[in-house]
Amino acid sequence: MGFEPNDGVAHLQAAALEMIAAARAFLEVAEAVVQNPEAVRTAVVTVGAMAKAVMQAVDPTSTKANGDGADDQADPPIEHITLS
């Protein structure tokens, strides 16, 4: 059972089709974001809350994790950008 040139072509075609399918899925997500940026904001807020919870679990005494604001002076201000 040797390697046939057609086998290589078939594998390349399959890989190309998988890449095209992945690109389509990415574009569908991008389209949904453009159509509904509020959903992205909600997802980002949720991920941020999860990250904060993880930091609190890792270091319960962290001022950043428990939100007491003692170190907030050292951080640059956050600029909120409204998406329309």
mmCIF file of C-alpha atoms in Angstrom:
data_model
loop_
_atom_site.group_PDB
_atom_site.id
_atom_site.type_symbol
_atom_site.label_atom_id
_atom_site.label_comp_id
_atom_site.label_asym_id
_atom_site.label_seq_id
_atom_site.Cartn_x
_atom_site.Cartn_y
_atom_site.Cartn_z
ATOM 1 C CA MET A 1 0.000 0.000 0.000
ATOM 2 C CA GLY A 2 1.981 2.972 -1.274
ATOM 3 C CA PHE A 3 1.252 6.629 -1.375
ATOM 4 C CA GLU A 4 -0.797 7.684 -4.364
ATOM 5 C CA PRO A 5 -0.569 11.268 -5.684
ATOM 6 C CA ASN A 6 -4.346 11.408 -5.769
ATOM 7 C CA ASP A 7 -4.400 10.725 -2.003
ATOM 8 C CA GLY A 8 -2.399 13.891 -1.415
ATOM 9 C CA VAL A 9 -4.726 15.922 -3.605
ATOM 10 C CA ALA A 10 -7.758 14.518 -1.785
ATOM 11 C CA HIS A 11 -6.247 15.483 1.589
ATOM 12 C CA LEU A 12 -5.455 18.994 0.349
ATOM 13 C CA GLN A 13 -8.996 19.371 -0.975
ATOM 14 C CA ALA A 14 -10.457 18.209 2.331
ATOM 15 C CA ALA A 15 -8.226 20.609 4.252
ATOM 16 C CA ALA A 16 -9.181 23.487 1.955
ATOM 17 C CA LEU A 17 -12.875 22.728 2.421
ATOM 18 C CA GLU A 18 -12.406 22.695 6.218
ATOM 19 C CA MET A 19 -10.661 26.079 6.054
ATOM 20 C CA ILE A 20 -13.495 27.499 3.951
ATOM 21 C CA ALA A 21 -16.057 26.175 6.453
ATOM 22 C CA ALA A 22 -14.114 27.753 9.320
ATOM 23 C CA ALA A 23 -13.945 31.072 7.469
ATOM 24 C CA ARG A 24 -17.707 30.972 6.891
ATOM 25 C CA ALA A 25 -18.319 30.325 10.593
ATOM 26 C CA PHE A 26 -16.031 33.229 11.513
ATOM 27 C CA LEU A 27 -17.843 35.538 9.100
ATOM 28 C CA GLU A 28 -21.219 34.513 10.523
ATOM 29 C CA VAL A 29 -20.015 35.457 14.011
ATOM 30 C CA ALA A 30 -18.589 38.741 12.690
ATOM 31 C CA GLU A 31 -21.921 39.504 11.025
ATOM 32 C CA ALA A 32 -23.791 38.834 14.268
ATOM 33 C CA VAL A 33 -21.426 41.193 16.107
ATOM 34 C CA VAL A 34 -21.996 43.940 13.556
ATOM 35 C CA GLN A 35 -25.731 43.458 13.778
ATOM 36 C CA ASN A 36 -25.844 43.268 17.597
ATOM 37 C CA PRO A 37 -22.850 44.826 19.390
ATOM 38 C CA GLU A 38 -24.794 44.700 22.677
ATOM 39 C CA ALA A 39 -24.389 40.916 22.658
ATOM 40 C CA VAL A 40 -20.611 41.348 22.474
ATOM 41 C CA ARG A 41 -20.670 43.856 25.333
ATOM 42 C CA THR A 42 -22.649 41.406 27.422
ATOM 43 C CA ALA A 43 -20.192 38.614 26.610
ATOM 44 C CA VAL A 44 -17.209 40.810 27.520
ATOM 45 C CA VAL A 45 -18.811 41.819 30.818
ATOM 46 C CA THR A 46 -19.534 38.168 31.597
ATOM 47 C CA VAL A 47 -15.965 37.104 30.826
ATOM 48 C CA GLY A 48 -14.686 39.975 32.981
ATOM 49 C CA ALA A 49 -16.861 38.882 35.879
ATOM 50 C CA MET A 50 -15.614 35.321 35.504
ATOM 51 C CA ALA A 51 -11.990 36.525 35.467
ATOM 52 C CA LYS A 52 -12.622 38.553 38.613
ATOM 53 C CA ALA A 53 -14.129 35.501 40.302
ATOM 54 C CA VAL A 54 -11.101 33.419 39.341
ATOM 55 C CA MET A 55 -8.721 36.071 40.691
ATOM 56 C CA GLN A 56 -10.725 36.192 43.926
ATOM 57 C CA ALA A 57 -10.474 32.401 44.224
ATOM 58 C CA VAL A 58 -6.729 32.454 43.565
ATOM 59 C CA ASP A 59 -5.945 35.368 45.913
ATOM 60 C CA PRO A 60 -8.849 36.252 48.240
ATOM 61 C CA THR A 61 -6.796 39.049 49.848
ATOM 62 C CA SER A 62 -6.109 40.817 46.547
ATOM 63 C CA THR A 63 -7.455 44.370 46.528
ATOM 64 C CA LYS A 64 -7.987 44.110 42.779
ATOM 65 C CA ALA A 65 -10.026 40.927 43.131
ATOM 66 C CA ASN A 66 -12.244 42.056 45.978
ATOM 67 C CA GLY A 67 -12.884 45.449 44.415
ATOM 68 C CA ASP A 68 -12.078 47.659 47.423
ATOM 69 C CA GLY A 69 -10.394 50.097 45.045
ATOM 70 C CA ALA A 70 -7.238 50.683 47.125
ATOM 71 C CA ASP A 71 -4.978 50.174 44.099
ATOM 72 C CA ASP A 72 -7.303 51.774 41.569
ATOM 73 C CA GLN A 73 -5.327 55.029 41.680
ATOM 74 C CA ALA A 74 -2.339 53.352 39.966
ATOM 75 C CA ASP A 75 -4.359 52.128 36.986
ATOM 76 C CA PRO A 76 -4.985 54.348 33.985
ATOM 77 C CA PRO A 77 -8.609 55.409 33.557
ATOM 78 C CA ILE A 78 -10.882 53.244 31.451
ATOM 79 C CA GLU A 79 -12.280 54.872 28.343
ATOM 80 C CA HIS A 80 -15.785 53.674 27.496
ATOM 81 C CA ILE A 81 -16.529 53.707 23.774
ATOM 82 C CA THR A 82 -20.142 53.542 22.679
ATOM 83 C CA LEU A 83 -20.746 51.277 19.693
ATOM 84 C CA SER A 84 -23.575 52.220 17.410
#
